[in-house]
Short mmCIF file of N, CA and C in Angstrom, two decimals:
data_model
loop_
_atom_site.label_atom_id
_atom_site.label_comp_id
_atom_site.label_asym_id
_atom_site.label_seq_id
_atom_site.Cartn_x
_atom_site.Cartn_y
_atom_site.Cartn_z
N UNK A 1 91.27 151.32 107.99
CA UNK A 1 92.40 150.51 107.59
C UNK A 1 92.56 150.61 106.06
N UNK A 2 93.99 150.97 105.89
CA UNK A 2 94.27 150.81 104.08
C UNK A 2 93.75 149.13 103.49
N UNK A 3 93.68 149.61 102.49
CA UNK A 3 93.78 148.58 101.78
C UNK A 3 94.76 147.95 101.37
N UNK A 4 95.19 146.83 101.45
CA UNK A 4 96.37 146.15 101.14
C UNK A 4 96.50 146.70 99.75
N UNK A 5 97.36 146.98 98.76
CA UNK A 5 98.08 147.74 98.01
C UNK A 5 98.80 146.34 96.73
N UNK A 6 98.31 146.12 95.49
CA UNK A 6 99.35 145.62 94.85
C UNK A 6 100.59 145.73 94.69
N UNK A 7 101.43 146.67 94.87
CA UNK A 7 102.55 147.19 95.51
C UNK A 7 102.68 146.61 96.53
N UNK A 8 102.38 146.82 97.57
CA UNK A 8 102.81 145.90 98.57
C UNK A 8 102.89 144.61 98.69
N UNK A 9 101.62 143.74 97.95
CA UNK A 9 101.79 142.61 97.50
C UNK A 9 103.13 142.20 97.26
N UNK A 10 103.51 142.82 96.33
CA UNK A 10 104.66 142.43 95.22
C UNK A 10 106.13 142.78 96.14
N UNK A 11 105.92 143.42 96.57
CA UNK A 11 106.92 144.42 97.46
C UNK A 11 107.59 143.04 98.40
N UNK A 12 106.63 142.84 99.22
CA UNK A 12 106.78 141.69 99.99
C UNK A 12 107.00 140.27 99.28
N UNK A 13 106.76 139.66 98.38
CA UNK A 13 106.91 138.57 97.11
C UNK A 13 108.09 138.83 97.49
N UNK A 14 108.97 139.88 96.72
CA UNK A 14 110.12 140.32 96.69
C UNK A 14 110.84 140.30 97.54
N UNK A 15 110.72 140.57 98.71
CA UNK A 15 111.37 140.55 100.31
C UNK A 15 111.51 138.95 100.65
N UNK A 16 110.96 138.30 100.59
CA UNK A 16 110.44 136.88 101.00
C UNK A 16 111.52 136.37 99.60
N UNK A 17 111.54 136.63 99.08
CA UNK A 17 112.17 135.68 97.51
C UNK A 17 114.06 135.98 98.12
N UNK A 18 113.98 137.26 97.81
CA UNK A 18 115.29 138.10 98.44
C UNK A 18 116.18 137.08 99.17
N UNK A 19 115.43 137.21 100.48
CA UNK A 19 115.67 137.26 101.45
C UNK A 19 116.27 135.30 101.18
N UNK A 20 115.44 134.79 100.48
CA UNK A 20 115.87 133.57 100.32
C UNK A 20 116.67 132.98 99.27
N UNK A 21 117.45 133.88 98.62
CA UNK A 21 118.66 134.31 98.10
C UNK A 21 118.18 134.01 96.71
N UNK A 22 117.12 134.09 96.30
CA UNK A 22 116.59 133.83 95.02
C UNK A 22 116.53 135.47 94.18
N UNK A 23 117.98 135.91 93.76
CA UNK A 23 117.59 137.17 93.10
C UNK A 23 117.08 137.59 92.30
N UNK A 24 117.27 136.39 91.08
CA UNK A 24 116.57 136.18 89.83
C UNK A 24 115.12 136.53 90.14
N UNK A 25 114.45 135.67 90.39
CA UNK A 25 113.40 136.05 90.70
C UNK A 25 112.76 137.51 91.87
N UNK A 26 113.66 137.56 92.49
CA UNK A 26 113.43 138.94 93.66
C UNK A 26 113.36 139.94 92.61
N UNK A 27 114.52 140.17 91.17
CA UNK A 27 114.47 141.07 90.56
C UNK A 27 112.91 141.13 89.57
N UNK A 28 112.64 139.91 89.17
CA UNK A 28 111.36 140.38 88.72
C UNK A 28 110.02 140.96 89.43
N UNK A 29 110.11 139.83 90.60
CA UNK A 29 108.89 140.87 91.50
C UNK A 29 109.54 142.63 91.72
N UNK A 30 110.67 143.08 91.87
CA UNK A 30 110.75 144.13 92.23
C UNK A 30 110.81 145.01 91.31
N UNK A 31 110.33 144.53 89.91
CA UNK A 31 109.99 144.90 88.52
C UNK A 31 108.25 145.26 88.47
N UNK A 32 107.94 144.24 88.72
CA UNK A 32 106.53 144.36 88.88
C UNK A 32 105.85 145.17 90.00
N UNK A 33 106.85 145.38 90.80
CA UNK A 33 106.67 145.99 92.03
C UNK A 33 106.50 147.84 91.44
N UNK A 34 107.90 147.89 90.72
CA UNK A 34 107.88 148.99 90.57
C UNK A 34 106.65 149.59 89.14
N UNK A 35 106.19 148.60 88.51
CA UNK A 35 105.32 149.18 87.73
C UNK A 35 104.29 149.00 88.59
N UNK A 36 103.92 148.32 89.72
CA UNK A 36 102.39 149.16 90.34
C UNK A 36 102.36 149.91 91.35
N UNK A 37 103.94 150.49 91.55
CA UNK A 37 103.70 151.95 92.29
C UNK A 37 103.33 153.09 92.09
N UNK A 38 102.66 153.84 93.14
CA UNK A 38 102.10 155.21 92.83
C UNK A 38 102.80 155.92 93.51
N UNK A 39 103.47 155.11 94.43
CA UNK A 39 104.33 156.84 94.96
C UNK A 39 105.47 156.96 94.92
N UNK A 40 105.83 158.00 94.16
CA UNK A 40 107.49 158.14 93.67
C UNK A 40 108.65 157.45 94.62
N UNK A 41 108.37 157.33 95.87
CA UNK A 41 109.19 156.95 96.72
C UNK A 41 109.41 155.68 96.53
N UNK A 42 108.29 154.59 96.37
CA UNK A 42 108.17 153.43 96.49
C UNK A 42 108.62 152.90 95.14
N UNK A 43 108.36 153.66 94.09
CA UNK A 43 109.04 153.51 92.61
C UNK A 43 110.28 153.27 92.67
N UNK A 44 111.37 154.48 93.17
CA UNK A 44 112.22 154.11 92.96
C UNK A 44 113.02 153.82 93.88
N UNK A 45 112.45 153.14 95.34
CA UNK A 45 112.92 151.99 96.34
C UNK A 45 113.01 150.76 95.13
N UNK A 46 111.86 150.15 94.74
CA UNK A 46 111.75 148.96 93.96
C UNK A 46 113.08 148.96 92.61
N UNK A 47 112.96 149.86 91.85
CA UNK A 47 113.93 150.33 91.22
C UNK A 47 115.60 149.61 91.74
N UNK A 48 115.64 150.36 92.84
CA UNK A 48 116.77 150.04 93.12
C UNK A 48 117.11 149.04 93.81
N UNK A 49 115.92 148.10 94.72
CA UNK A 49 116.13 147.04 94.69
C UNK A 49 116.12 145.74 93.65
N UNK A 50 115.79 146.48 92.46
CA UNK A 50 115.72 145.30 91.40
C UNK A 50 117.25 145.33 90.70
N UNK A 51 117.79 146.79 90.97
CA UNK A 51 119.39 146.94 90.25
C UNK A 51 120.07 146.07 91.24
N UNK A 52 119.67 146.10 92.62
CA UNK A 52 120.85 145.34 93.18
C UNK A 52 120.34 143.81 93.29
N UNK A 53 119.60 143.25 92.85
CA UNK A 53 119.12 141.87 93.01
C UNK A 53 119.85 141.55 91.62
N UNK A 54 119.80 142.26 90.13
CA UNK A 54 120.42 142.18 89.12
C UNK A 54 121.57 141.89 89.40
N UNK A 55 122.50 142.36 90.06
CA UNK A 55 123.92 142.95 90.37
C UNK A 55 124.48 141.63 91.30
N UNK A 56 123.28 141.34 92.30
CA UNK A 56 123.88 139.65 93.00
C UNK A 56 124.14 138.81 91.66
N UNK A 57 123.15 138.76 90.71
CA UNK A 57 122.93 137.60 89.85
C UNK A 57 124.07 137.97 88.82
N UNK A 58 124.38 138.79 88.84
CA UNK A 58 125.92 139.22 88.04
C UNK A 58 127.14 138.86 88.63
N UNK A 59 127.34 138.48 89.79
CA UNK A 59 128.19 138.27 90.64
C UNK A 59 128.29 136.76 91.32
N UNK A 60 127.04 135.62 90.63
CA UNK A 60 127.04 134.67 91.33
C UNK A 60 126.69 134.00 92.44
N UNK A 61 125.73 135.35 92.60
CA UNK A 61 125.30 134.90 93.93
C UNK A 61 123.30 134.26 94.34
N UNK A 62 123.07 133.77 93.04
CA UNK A 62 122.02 133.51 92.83
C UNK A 62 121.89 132.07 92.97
N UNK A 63 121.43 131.54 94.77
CA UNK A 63 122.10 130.40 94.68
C UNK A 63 120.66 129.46 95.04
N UNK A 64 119.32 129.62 95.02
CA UNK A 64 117.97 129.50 95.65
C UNK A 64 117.23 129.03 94.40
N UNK A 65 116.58 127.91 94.56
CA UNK A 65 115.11 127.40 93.65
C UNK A 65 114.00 128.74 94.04
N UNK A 66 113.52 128.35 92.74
CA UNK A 66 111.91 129.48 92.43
C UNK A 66 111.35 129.76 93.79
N UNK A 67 110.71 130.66 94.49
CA UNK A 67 109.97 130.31 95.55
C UNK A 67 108.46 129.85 95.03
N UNK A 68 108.10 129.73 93.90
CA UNK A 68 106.63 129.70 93.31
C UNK A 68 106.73 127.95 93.14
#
């Protein structure tokens, strides 16, 4: 069995925050996400989920308390 992955940690933070319309914050985990990836793929998945969590919060749609 892998080892659970700081990346994935964060990955999921992010999914869970997301998902609960908290982008502000989704965009930072998916910041942090993307600085502890190692595999190009997962880099710039996070990447681009942090442009579009940016892009809600540009648009108003950042409507959720902290999940922390």
């Amino acid at each position: 069995m892998k080892p659970y992955s700081e990346f994935s940690h964060l990955a999921e933070r992010a999914v869970k925050t997301e998902q609960m319309g908290n982008y502000a914050d989704a965009a930072r985990f998916w910041h942090d996400a993307s600085m502890a990836a190692r595999v190009r793929a997962n880099l710039e998945w996070a990447q681009a989920r942090k442009a579009y969590c940016e892009q809600r919060c540009v648009r108003g749609y950042n409507f959720k308390q902290s999940e922390q």
